[in-house]
Structures are given as structure tokens and as C-alpha cells.
XYZ file of C-alpha atoms in Angstrom:
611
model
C -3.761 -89.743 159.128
C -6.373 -92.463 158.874
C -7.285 -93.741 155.421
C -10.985 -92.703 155.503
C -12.693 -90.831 158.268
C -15.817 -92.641 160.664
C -19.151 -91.265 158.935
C -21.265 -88.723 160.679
C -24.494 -89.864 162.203
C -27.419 -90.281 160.289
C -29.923 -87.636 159.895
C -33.619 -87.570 161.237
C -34.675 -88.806 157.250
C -33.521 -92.363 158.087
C -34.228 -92.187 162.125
C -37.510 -93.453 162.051
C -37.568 -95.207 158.810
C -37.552 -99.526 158.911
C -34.735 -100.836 160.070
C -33.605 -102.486 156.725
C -34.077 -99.099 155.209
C -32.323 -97.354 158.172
C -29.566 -99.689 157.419
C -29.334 -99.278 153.727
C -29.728 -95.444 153.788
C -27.110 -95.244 157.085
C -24.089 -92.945 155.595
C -20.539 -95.300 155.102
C -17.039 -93.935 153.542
C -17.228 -92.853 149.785
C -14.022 -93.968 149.585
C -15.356 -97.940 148.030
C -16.886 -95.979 145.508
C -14.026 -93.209 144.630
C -11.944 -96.829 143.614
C -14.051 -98.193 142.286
C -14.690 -95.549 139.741
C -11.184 -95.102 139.284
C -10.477 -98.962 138.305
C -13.582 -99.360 136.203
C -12.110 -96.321 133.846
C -8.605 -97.410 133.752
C -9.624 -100.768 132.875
C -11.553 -99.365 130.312
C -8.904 -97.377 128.791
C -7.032 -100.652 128.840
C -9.687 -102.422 126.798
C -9.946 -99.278 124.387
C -5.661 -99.737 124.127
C -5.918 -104.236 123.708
C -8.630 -103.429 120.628
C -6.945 -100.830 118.834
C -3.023 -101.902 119.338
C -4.503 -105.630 118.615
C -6.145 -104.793 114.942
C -9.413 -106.203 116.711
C -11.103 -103.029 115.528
C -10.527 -104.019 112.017
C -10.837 -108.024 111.983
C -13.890 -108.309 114.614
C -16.252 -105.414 113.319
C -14.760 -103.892 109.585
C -14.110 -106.977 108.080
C -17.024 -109.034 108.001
C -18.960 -108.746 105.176
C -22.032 -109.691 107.197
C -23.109 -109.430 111.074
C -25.139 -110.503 113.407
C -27.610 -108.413 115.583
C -29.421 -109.002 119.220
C -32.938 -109.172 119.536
C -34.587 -105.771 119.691
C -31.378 -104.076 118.468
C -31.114 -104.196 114.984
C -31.278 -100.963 113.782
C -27.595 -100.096 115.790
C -25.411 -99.570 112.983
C -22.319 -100.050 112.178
C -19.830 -96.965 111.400
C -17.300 -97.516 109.040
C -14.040 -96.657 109.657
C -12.581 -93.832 110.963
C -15.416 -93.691 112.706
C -15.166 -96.824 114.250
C -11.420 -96.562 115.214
C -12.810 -93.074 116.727
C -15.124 -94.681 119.316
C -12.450 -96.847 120.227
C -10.148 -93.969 120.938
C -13.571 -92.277 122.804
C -13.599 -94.948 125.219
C -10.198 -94.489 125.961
C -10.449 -91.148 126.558
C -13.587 -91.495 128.806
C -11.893 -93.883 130.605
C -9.644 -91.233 131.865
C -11.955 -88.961 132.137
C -14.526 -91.255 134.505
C -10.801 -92.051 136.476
C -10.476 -88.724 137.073
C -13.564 -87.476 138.063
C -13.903 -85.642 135.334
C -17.483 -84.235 133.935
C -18.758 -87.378 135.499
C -22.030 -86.440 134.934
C -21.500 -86.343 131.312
C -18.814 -88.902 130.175
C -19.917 -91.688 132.471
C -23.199 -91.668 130.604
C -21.366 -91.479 127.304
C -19.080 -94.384 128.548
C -21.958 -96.418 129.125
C -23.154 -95.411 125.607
C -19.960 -96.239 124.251
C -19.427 -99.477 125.485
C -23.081 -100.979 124.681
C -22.718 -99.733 121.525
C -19.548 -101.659 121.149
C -21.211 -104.854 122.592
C -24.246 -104.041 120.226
C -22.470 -104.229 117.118
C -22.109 -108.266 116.883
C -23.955 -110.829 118.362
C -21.032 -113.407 117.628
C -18.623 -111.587 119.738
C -20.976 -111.603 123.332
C -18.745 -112.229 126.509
C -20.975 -112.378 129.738
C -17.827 -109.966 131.539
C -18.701 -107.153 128.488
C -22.255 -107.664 129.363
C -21.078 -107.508 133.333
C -19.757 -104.249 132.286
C -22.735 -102.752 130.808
C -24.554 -103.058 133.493
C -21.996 -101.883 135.798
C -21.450 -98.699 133.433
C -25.572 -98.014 133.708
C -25.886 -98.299 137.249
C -22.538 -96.136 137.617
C -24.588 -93.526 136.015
C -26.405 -92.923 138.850
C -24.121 -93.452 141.828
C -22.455 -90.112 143.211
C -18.915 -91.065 142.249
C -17.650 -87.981 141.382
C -18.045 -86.515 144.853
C -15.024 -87.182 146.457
C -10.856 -87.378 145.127
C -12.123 -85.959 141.408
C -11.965 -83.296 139.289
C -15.184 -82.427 140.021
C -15.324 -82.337 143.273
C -12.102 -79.720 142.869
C -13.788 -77.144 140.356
C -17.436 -77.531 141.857
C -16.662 -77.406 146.080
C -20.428 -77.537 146.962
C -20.732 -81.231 145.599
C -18.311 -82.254 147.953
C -19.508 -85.156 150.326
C -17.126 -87.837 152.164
C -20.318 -90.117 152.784
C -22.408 -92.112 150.127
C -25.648 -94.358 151.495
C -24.831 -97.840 152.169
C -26.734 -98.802 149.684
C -24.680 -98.048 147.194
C -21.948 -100.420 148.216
C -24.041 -103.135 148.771
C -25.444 -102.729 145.211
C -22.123 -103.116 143.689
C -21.464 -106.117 146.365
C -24.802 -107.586 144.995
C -24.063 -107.263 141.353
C -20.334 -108.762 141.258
C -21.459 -111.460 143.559
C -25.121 -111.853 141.019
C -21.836 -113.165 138.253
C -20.063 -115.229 140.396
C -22.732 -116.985 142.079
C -25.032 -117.777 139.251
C -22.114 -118.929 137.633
C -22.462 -121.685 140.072
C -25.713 -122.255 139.618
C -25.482 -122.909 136.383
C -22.607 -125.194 136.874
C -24.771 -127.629 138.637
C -25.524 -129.568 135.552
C -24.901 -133.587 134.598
C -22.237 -132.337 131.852
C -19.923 -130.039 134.182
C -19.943 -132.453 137.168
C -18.830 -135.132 134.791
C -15.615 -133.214 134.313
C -15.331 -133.769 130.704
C -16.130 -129.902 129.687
C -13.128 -128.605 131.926
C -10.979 -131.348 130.437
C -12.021 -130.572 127.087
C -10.589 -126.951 127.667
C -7.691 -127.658 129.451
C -6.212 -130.194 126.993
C -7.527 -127.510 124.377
C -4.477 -124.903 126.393
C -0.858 -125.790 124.538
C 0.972 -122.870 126.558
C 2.416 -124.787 129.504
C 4.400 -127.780 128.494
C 5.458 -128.140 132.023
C 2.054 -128.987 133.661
C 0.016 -130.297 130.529
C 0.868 -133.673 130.807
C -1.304 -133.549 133.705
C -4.807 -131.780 131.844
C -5.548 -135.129 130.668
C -5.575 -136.548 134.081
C -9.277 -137.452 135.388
C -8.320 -136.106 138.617
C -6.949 -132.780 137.509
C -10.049 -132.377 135.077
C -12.082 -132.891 138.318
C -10.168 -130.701 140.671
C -10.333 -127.881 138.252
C -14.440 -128.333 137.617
C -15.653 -128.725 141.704
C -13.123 -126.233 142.481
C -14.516 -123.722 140.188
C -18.141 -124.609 141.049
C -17.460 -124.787 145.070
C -15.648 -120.829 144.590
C -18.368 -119.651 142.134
C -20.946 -120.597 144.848
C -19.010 -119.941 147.873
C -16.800 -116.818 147.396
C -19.451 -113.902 147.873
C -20.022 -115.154 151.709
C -17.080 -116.145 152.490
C -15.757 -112.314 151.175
C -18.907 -110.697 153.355
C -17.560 -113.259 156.830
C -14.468 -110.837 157.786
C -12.690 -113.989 159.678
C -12.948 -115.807 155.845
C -12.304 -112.611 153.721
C -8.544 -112.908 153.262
C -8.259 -116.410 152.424
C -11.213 -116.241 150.105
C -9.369 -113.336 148.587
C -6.006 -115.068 148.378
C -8.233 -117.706 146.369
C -10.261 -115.471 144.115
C -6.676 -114.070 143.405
C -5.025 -117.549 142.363
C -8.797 -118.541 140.604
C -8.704 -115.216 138.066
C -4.957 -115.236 137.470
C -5.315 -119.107 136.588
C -8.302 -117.602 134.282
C -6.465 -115.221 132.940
C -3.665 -117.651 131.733
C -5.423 -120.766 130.345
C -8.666 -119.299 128.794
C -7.184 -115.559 127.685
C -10.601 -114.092 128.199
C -9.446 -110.653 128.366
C -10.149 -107.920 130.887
C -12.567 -110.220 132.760
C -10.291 -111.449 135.272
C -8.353 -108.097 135.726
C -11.862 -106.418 136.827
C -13.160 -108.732 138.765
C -9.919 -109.252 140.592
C -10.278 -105.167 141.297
C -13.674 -105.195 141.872
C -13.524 -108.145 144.377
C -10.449 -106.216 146.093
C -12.544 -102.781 146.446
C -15.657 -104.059 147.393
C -14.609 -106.691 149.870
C -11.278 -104.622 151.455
C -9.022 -106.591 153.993
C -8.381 -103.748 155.362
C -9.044 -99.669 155.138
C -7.631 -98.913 151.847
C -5.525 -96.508 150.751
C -4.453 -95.584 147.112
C -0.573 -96.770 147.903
C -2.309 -100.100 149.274
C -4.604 -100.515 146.537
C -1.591 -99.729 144.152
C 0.885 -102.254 145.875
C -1.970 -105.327 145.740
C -3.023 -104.921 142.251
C 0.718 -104.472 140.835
C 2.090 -107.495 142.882
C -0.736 -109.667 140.918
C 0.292 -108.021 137.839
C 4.218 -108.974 138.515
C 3.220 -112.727 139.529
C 1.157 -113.173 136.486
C 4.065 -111.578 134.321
C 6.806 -114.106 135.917
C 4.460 -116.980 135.634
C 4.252 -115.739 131.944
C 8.056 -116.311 131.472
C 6.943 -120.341 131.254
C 3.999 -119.443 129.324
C 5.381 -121.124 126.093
C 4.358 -123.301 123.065
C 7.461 -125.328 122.593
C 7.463 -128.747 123.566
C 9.836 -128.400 126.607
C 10.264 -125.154 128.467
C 13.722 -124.213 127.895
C 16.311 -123.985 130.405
C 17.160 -120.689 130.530
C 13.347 -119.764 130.811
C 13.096 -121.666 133.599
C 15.952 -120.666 135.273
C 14.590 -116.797 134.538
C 11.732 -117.412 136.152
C 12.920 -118.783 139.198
C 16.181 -116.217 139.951
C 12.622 -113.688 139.320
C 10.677 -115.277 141.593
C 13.344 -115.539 144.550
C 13.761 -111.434 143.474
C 10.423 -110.716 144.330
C 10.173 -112.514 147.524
C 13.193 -110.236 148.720
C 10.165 -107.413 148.656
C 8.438 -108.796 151.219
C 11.557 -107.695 153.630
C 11.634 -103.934 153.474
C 15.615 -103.731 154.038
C 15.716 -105.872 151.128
C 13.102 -104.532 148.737
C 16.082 -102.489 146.933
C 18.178 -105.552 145.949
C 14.976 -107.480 145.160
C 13.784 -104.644 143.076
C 17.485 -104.182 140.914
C 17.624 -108.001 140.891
C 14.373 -108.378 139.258
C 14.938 -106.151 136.652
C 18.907 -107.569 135.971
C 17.698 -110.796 135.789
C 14.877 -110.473 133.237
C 17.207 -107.913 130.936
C 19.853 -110.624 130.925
C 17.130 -113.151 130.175
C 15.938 -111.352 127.403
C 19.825 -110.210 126.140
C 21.527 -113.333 126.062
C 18.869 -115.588 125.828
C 15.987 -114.216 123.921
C 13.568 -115.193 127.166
C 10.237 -113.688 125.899
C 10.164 -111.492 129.409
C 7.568 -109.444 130.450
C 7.847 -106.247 128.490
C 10.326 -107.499 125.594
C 7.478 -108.507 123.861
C 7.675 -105.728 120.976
C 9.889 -104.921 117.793
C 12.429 -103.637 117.606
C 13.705 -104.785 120.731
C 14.282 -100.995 122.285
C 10.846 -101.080 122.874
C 10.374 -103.412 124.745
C 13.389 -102.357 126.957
C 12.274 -98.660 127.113
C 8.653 -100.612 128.366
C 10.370 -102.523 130.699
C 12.437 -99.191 132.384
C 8.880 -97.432 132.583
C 7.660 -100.614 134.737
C 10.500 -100.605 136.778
C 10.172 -96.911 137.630
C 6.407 -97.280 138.760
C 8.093 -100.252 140.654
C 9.881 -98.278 142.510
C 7.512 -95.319 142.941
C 5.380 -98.246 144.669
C 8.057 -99.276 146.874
C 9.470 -96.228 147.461
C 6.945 -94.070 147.168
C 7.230 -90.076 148.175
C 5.176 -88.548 151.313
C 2.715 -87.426 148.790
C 1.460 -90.995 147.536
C 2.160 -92.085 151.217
C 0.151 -89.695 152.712
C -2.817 -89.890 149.326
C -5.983 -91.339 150.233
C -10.018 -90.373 149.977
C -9.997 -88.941 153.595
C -11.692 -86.150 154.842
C -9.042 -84.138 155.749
C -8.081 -83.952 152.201
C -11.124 -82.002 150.945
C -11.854 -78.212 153.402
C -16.057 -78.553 153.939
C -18.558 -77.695 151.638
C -20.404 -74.604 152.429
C -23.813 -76.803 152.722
C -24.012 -80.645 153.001
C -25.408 -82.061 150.340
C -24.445 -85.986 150.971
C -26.713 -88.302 148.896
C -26.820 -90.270 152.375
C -29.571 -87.525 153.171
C -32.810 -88.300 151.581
C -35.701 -87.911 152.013
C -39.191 -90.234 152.535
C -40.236 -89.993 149.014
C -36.139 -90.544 147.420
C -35.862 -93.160 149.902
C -38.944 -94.969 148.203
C -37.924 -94.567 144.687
C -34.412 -95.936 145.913
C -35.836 -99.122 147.218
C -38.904 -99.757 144.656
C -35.665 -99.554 142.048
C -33.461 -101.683 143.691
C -35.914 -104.517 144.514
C -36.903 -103.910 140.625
C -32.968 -104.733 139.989
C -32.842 -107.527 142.310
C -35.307 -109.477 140.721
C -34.441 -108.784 137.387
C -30.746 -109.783 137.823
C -32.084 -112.982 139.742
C -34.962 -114.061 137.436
C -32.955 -113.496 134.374
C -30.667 -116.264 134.896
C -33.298 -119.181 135.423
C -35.210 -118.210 132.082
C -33.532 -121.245 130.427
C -36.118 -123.643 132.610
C -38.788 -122.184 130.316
C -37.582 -123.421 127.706
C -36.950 -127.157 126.633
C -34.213 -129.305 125.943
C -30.363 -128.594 127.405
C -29.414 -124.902 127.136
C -25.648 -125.601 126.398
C -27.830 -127.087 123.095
C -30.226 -124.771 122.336
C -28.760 -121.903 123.766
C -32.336 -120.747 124.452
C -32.441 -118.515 127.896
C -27.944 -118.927 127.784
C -26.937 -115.380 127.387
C -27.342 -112.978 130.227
C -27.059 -115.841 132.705
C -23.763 -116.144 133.849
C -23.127 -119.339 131.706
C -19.544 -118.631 131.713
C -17.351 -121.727 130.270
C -19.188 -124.433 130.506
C -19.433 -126.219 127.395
C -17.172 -127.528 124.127
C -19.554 -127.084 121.036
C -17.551 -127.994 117.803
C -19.742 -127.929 114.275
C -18.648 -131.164 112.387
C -19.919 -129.884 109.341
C -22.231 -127.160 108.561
C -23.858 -126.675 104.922
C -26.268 -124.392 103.703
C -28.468 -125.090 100.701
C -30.211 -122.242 98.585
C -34.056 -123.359 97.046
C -36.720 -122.172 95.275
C -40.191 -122.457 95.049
C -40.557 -125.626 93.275
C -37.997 -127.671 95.916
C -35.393 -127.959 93.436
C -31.682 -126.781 95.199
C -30.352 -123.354 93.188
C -26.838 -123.321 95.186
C -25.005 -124.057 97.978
C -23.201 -122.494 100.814
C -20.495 -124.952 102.246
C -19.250 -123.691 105.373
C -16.905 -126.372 107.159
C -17.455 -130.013 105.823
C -15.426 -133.106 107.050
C -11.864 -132.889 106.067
C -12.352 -129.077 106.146
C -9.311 -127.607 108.140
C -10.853 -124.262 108.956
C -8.384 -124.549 112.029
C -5.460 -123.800 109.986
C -2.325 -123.891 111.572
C 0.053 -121.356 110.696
C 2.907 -122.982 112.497
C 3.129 -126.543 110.730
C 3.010 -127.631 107.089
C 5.764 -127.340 104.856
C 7.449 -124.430 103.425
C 8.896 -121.117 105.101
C 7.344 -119.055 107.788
C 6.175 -116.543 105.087
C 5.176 -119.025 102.760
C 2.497 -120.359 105.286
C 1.783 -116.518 106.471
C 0.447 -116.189 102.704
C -1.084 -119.367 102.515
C -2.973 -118.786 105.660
C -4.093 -115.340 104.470
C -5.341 -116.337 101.021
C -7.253 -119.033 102.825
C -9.232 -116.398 104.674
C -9.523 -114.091 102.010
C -11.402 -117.366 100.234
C -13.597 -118.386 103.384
C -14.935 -115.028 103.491
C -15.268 -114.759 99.675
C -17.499 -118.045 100.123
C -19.431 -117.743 103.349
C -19.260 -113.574 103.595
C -18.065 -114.883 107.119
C -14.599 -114.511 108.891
C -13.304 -118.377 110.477
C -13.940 -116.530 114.029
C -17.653 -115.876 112.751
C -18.457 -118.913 111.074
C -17.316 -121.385 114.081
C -19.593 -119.336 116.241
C -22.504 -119.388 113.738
C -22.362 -122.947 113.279
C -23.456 -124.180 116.460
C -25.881 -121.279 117.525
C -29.160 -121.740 116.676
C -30.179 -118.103 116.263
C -27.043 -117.216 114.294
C -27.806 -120.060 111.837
C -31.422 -118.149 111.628
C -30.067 -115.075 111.057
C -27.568 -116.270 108.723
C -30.247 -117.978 106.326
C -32.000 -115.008 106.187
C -29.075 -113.309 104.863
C -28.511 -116.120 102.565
C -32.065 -115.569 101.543
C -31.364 -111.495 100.822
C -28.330 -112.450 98.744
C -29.746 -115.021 96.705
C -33.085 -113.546 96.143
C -31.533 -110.530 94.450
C -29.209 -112.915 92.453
C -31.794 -115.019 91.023
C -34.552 -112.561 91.063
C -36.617 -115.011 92.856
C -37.853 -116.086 96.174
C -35.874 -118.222 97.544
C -36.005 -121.034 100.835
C -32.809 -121.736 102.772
C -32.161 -125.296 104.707
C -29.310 -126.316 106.803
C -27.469 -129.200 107.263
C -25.145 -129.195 110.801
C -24.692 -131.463 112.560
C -22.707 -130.368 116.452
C -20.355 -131.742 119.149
C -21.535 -131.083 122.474
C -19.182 -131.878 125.199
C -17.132 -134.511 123.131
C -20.134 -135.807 122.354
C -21.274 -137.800 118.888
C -22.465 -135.163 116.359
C -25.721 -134.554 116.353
C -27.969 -132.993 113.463
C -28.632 -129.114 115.598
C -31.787 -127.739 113.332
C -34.070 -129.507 111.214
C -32.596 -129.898 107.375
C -36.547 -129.880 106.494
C -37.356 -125.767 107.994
C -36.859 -123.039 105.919
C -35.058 -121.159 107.958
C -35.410 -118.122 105.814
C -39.183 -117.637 107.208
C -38.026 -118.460 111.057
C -38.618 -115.454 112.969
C -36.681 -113.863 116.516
C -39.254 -114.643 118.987
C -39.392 -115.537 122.565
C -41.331 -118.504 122.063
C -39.512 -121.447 122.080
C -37.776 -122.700 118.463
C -39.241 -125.364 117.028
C -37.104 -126.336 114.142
C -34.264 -126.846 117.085
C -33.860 -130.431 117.260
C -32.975 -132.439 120.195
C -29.560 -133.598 121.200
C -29.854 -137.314 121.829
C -26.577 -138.616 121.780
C -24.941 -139.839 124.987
C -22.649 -138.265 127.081
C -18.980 -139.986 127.175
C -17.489 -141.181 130.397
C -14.160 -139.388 131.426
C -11.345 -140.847 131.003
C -7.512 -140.108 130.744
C -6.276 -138.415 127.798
C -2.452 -138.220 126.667
């Protein structure tokens, strides 16, 4: 049984259109689609599980006394808990049900909802991937999805359709590649080509003592910024040229799962290492396929975890884990030999963990059955994979699977007037999501400084801002300074680390907790807040004017608010970011350019090797 069947011809609506229209409105397998909706929910429902099992709900969004809002959005409010928690647990739940197929036309709206009103709830905690995902949740909305291998399409037969216009794919093509390649366009700047950002970052990374002698290298530094820039820009052609699409996909592989291990930057690299893998297939997929590519990442990433350590020296036995699990793994590459590679790969890593406490994949949780009873659940869905039953063999999004709907309503068939709405909104798209990145050249001075035109432009990891000291003074009418609002000054450790210093582990656990509980008594900011604040200009604003709220009903009296912060910018001197003269209490969100933004004119360092 083939994996998808060849399309039918197209119908007399798209014989005599253009031929770029004929070609985007030409009828291809749902089956890129049917994936794709099924990883975009499950990766969802893992995002829902990291926030909730990770107290993120609680320390990102309930505990902050204050927050900051996005331009045009600040009446979204936030719900205290449990109504928080709940939406949490909603977007888990319409992960599944978007996986499944499920209502689609219902609960991928609401997941759309649901997530944006997630990303809308703090300006301090923007990601460019949770925007990425925003947009990929609206325009799921009106894709036809649910039309093949869902629930729908088994309760409601006459939806049925094993075709989808091209169009569609290439949409989702164009967006994914929109991230990666403006992300090398706006890598093309003095600062990243001088290396020092990446080597900032790296020697920022204390979790491989094998390799990080080498992050202060020049060389490495520079490796790790061309070769990010040269991919970034590269990567979507090379993925559309079918002689270059497996090697570009063994290197967008190695690129995320490096990602994923120095920078921790959540789900990002996870989705676009499924998205990349849908949209651009090697080969016809099939759900076993699919299944078998994205768990063999998974199990590399988890062995290269077994290193992933912050004592000085990796420890023998870890090593020695990690290599008897790596030589188990390779056996599954032989099919007589995927059984002993399979039982050797779990042995090995439940001795590890046994007799020498090797932090494992899966014996990560207390108590200790846990993590075992994890690890058995893993190794069953191992085996399922390698093993799997004629069902999952013979699974896939083919015709064959579905009997044929009693009148053909594929959304490949439109007509003049759809196929004109179609196009006017995709060229609308098109140049939104390729204007919207170059904004920043309206605006003066560096963006990495000003951050004016930064988000919603792919500016993904390209600068180290650090706030040297950032102090808030509270005046009235007459000039004279009522209070003050000291947020880090030199000597300031607002870094505290809980793994040095003297006394017991529990006696710096309290410590470290009665220093936050004072921060936030102080600055109505948590640490995670505050160092983002500090060296975003439009934060700061926002932040006055809450100062000026505060104060005003304190005193019973208008009130002015300065600022003194002074930044790093890519290891540069600090330099003073706002005027200490504005009142930044009467500043206003605008799109004009910011004129109490001062300039950065310090020089940029030369690289140079670090120990």
C-alpha cells in the first residue's frame, strides 16, 4: 500500500486560470497537512504539560505584582488563579483535540485564542518561536486540516477529501522558511560577524565541562556565528533542491538539537525540527516513518544529555554511560540486531542510574520509582516503534483508508471568485510577513539598542544586553526627589547563586528565597522581570508609569519619574540607555520614534580568547 495516493486531475476551475495560479490551486496529498496538524497539537500539549509541571504558571504570570502589556493590547487581562492554571490545562486539552481531528472547526480557533492570550499576558516574556506559533495557529484556522485521518472526517463522511490545493503547503513552506531566513538577515550586522555575541553566550553555557574549554576559543565563537548565519540563510533552498534536501536536513537536525542544549529555549527547536521534517519530506511519509525520525532525535538528544552536567569534570561513569548507550543505539540501525540494541539500551542506563546515580534520561524525578516507571513507558513505545504491529505498519493518510464521500467537496476545487480572495490574501500575507521584519531601518540608531522595529522580526539571539545598574527616582512638581526605586546597582548580586556561599543546601534555599521575596517587595518586580526591564526601552516606559500610579496615590500628588541605567551591549562599556533628564512618566507608546532613547556610543571590543 503506498503511503499517499497520486492526486486526481485538476478540475476545469483551475484549467484556464494563469499558470502561477494553476499551479498553486493544482490538488497535492493532504497528507503534509494531516502531520502537520497532528505535531503542532501534540507539541502544544507538551508546552501546556512544561508550564504547569514547571510552576511557570505561578512564577511567570501570578506572581508579579506588576506586568507589562503590548501595544494595542492592554485591556487583555489577567485571570487569577484557578483560572489561569485552567487555560493552561485548556491548551492541553485542545492540543489533543486539534491532534485528533477533533471539532477542528471549533478548538483550533480556541487554540489560537488560547495561545495569544497566553503570549498577551506579558510583554517581558516574548519569544519570537511563541509569536511563530501564533501565527501558525491563525492561519491553521483556515486550512482544511481536519479532512483527512481525524475525528471529523470519521463522524462527518461528506467532508472527506484526500487532496488540499497546493497552496496550502507552500504557505506553511513560506512561513517556517519567513523565521529562518530573516533570521539571517538580521544576522548580517557589524556585532554578530564580529563573533563576540555568540561567544558571549556560549561561555555564558556551564553544562558541558567536556567541550567548554573550547567556547572561549575565537575560532569556535566564529564557527558557531557564520555557521548559524550561512544555515539561517541557506536552509529553505537547499530543503526545496531535492538532490540537497537530506543533507540540509541532517544539518537543520544537528543545528536545533545543538539549540536545544546550549540556549534551553523551549519547544522552539522541537517544532521547527517537525515542521522542517513535514514540510520538506525525504521521502513519502508515513506515520511509522514520521514516528521513527522524530523519536531517534529525541533518543540522541537524551544520550547526549547523560554529559549534560554542571560539575567541573564529567564523571567517569557518565561518560562511560553514554558511550555503552550510544554503541546500543547504533545496533538499531541493523534490523537483526535492533532487539539486543534495544534491551542493551535500556540495561545500560538502569545500571547507570542504580549503581551510579547517572542522571539518565527519565530518572530525573523523586522518588526514584518514577523515574523508572517513566523510563519502562519509553522503552515500550521503543519497541512499539521498532517492532511495530501490522496496524501501525500498514497506518498512513492514504486513500484507501477512507471509502469515498458521496460528493467531492475537495477545497482544491474553487472557483474564479475563491480563487481571487485566496491569492489577494496570500500576497496580503506575503508582504506583511516580509515588510515586517525591515521596520527597524525606519527607525534610528542600532536595534539590538533601541529595540525599536526588534520584535516580530526574527531577531532571534543575537545580542548580550546586561543593565549595570538601573535606578529609578520618584519627583514632584517642584524638582525636588520624593523617593527612590533601586533596582540593580553595582555590587548588586541579583544573579544569586544558589549553589555557592557558605552554609547548607537549605540554608542558601532560604536565603535565596527571602532575597526574592525582598526584590519584589522593593521593585513590585520578579529578578526574571527586572533584568528584562532594565535594558528595554519601552519596559522602562511602562515601568515609570507604574511608578508614577503608585507614588501618586502615596503622596497624593503628581509626581515625575527619571531613570538612571546605564547598559552592556555586546560586552560593550556601559552606556547611559534613556535620558536621566525625561520624565518618563509622560512618555507615551507611539510608533514614532523615542526620543528620550539615547545613543549607544561606546565601541565595540575586538574578540579575543577567553579562559
Amino acid at each position: 500500500m503506498s503511503a499517499v495516493t497520486a492526486p486526481p486531475p485538476p478540475d476545469s476551475s483551475t484549467m484556464h486560470a494563469s499558470p502561477p495560479a494553476s499551479w498553486l490551486f493544482a490538488p497535492v496529498s493532504i497528507a503534509t497537512l494531516v502531520y502537520f496538524r497532528i505535531g503542532l497539537g501534540l507539541i502544544l500539549l507538551w508546552e501546556s504539560y512544561r508550564f504547569l509541571s514547571s510552576g511557570w504558571v505561578q512564577s511567570l504570570f501570578l506572581d508579579p505584582p506588576l506586568r507589562f502589556t503590548y501595544f494595542g493590547f492592554g485591556w487583555v487581562p489577567m485571570l487569577p488563579d484557578p483560572w489561569l492554571t485552567g487555560v493552561f490545562y485548556a491548551l492541553g486539552g485542545l492540543g489533543i483535540c486539534v491532534a485528533a481531528g477533533l471539532l477542528y472547526r471549533i478548538t483550533m480557533p480556541l487554540l489560537f485564542l488560547t495561545f495569544s492570550y497566553i503570549f498577551l499576558l506579558d510583554q517581558s516574556n516574548y519569544l519570537n518561536h511563541f509569536y511563530l506559533v501564533v501565527i501558525i495557529c491563525g492561519l491553521m484556522c483556515l486550512l482544511p486540516a481536519y479532512r483527512a485521518f481525524s475525528l471529523d472526517a470519521k463522524l462527518f463522511p461528506a467532508i472527506r477529501s484526500q487532496t488540499m490545493p497546493r497552496w496550502v503547503r507552500e504557505l506553511l513552506r513560506f512561513q517556517i522558511g519567513v523565521a529562518y531566513f530573516f533570521g539571517g538577515i538580521a544576522k548580517l550586522n557589524p556585532d554578530w560577524l564580529s563573533g563576540i555575541p555568540m561567544q558571549l553566550m556560549l561561555m555564558a553555557n556551564d553544562d558541558f565541562p567536556l567541550v567548554r574549554p573550547f567556547f572561549g576559543e575565537v575560532w569556535v565563537a566564529l564557527l558557531f556565528a557564520y555557521g548559524g548565519l550561512l544555515l539561517d540563510l541557506l536552509i529553505v533552498p537547499a530543503l526545496w533542491w531535492k538532490p540537497t534536501r537530506i543533507p540540509a536536513l541532517l544539518v537543520a537536525a544537528s543545528f536545533h538539537l545543538m539549540n536545544d542544549m546550549l540556549f534551553r529555549i523551549g519547544i522552539f527547536p522541537w517544532f521547527m525540527l517537525a515542521a522542517t521534517v513535514i514540510l520538506w519530506p525525504p521521502f513519502p511519509l508515513r506515520p511509522l516513518a514520521l514516528l521513527r525520525i522524530y523519536g531517534s532525535l529525541i533518543v540522541i538528544r537524551q544520550i547526549l544529555g547523560i554529559l549534560e552536567i554542571t560539575d567541573e569534570a564529567v564523571p567517569m561513569e557518565n561518560a562511560v554511560v553514554a558511550g555503552l548507550s550510544a554503541a546500543a543505539l547504533s545496533l538499531f540501525l541493523f534490523r537483526r540486531s535492533r532487539l539486543i540494541g534495544l534491551i542493551g539500551f535500556i540495561a545500560i542506563q538502569v545500571v547507570g542510574a542504580l549503581l551510579f546515580d547517572v542522571a539518565v534520561p527519565g530518572i530525573l524525578f523523586e522518588p526514584q520509582w518514577a523515574g523508572l516507571a517513566l523510563l519502562l513507558v519509553s522503552a515500550i513505545a521503543a519497541a512499539v516503534l521498532l517492532f511495530p504491529p501490522r496496524a501501525l505498519r500498514d497506518l498512513s493518510v492514504s486513500q484507501e483508508q477512507m471509502p469515498q464521500p458521496l460528493k467531492d467537496r475537495s477545497p482544491a476545487r474553487q472557483g474564479r471568485w475563491g480563487q481571487t480572495v485566496v491569492l489577494t490574501g496570500l500576497v496580503l500575507l506575503m508582504t506583511w510577513q516580509c515588510l515586517m521584519p525591515l521596520r527597524h531601518w525606519l527607525y534610528p540608531g542600532d536595534v539590538s539598542w533601541t529595540e525599536e522595529g526588534h520584535k516580530y522580526a526574527w531577531h532571534m539571539k543575537l545580542r548580550v544586553k546586561v543593565a549595570d545598574y538601573a535606578h529609578f527616582f520618584i519627583v514632584g512638581e517642584d524638582g525636588r526627589t520624593l523617593a527612590d526605586v533601586p533596582i540593580f546597582t553595582p555590587g548588586t548580586d541579583f544573579r544569586y547563586d544558589r549553589r555557592g556561599g557558605a552554609g547548607n543546601k537549605a540554608d542558601r534555599e532560604a536565603a535565596f528565597e527571602q532575597w526574592i521575596d525582598d526584590f519584589i517587595a522593593r521593585t513590585q518586580l520578579t529578578p526574571r522581570q527586572a533584568s528584562t526591564m532594565s535594558t528595554r526601552p519601552e519596559l522602562i516606559r511602562q515601568y515609570a508609569h507604574q511608578l508614577a500610579e503608585r507614588f501618586e496615590e502615596e503622596f497624593a500628588a503628581p509626581v515625575g519619574v527619571t531613570a538612571n541605567i546605564a547598559v552592556s551591549l555586546n560586552a560593550r562599556e556601559p552606556q547611559l540607555l534613556v535620558s536621566p533628564d525625561a520624565d518618563l512618566s509622560q512618555k507615551n507608546a507611539t510608533w514614532a520614534p523615542a526620543d528620550w532613547i539615547l545613543p549607544n556610543e561606546a565601541l565595540r571590543p575586538e574578540i579575543r580568547r577567553w579562559d
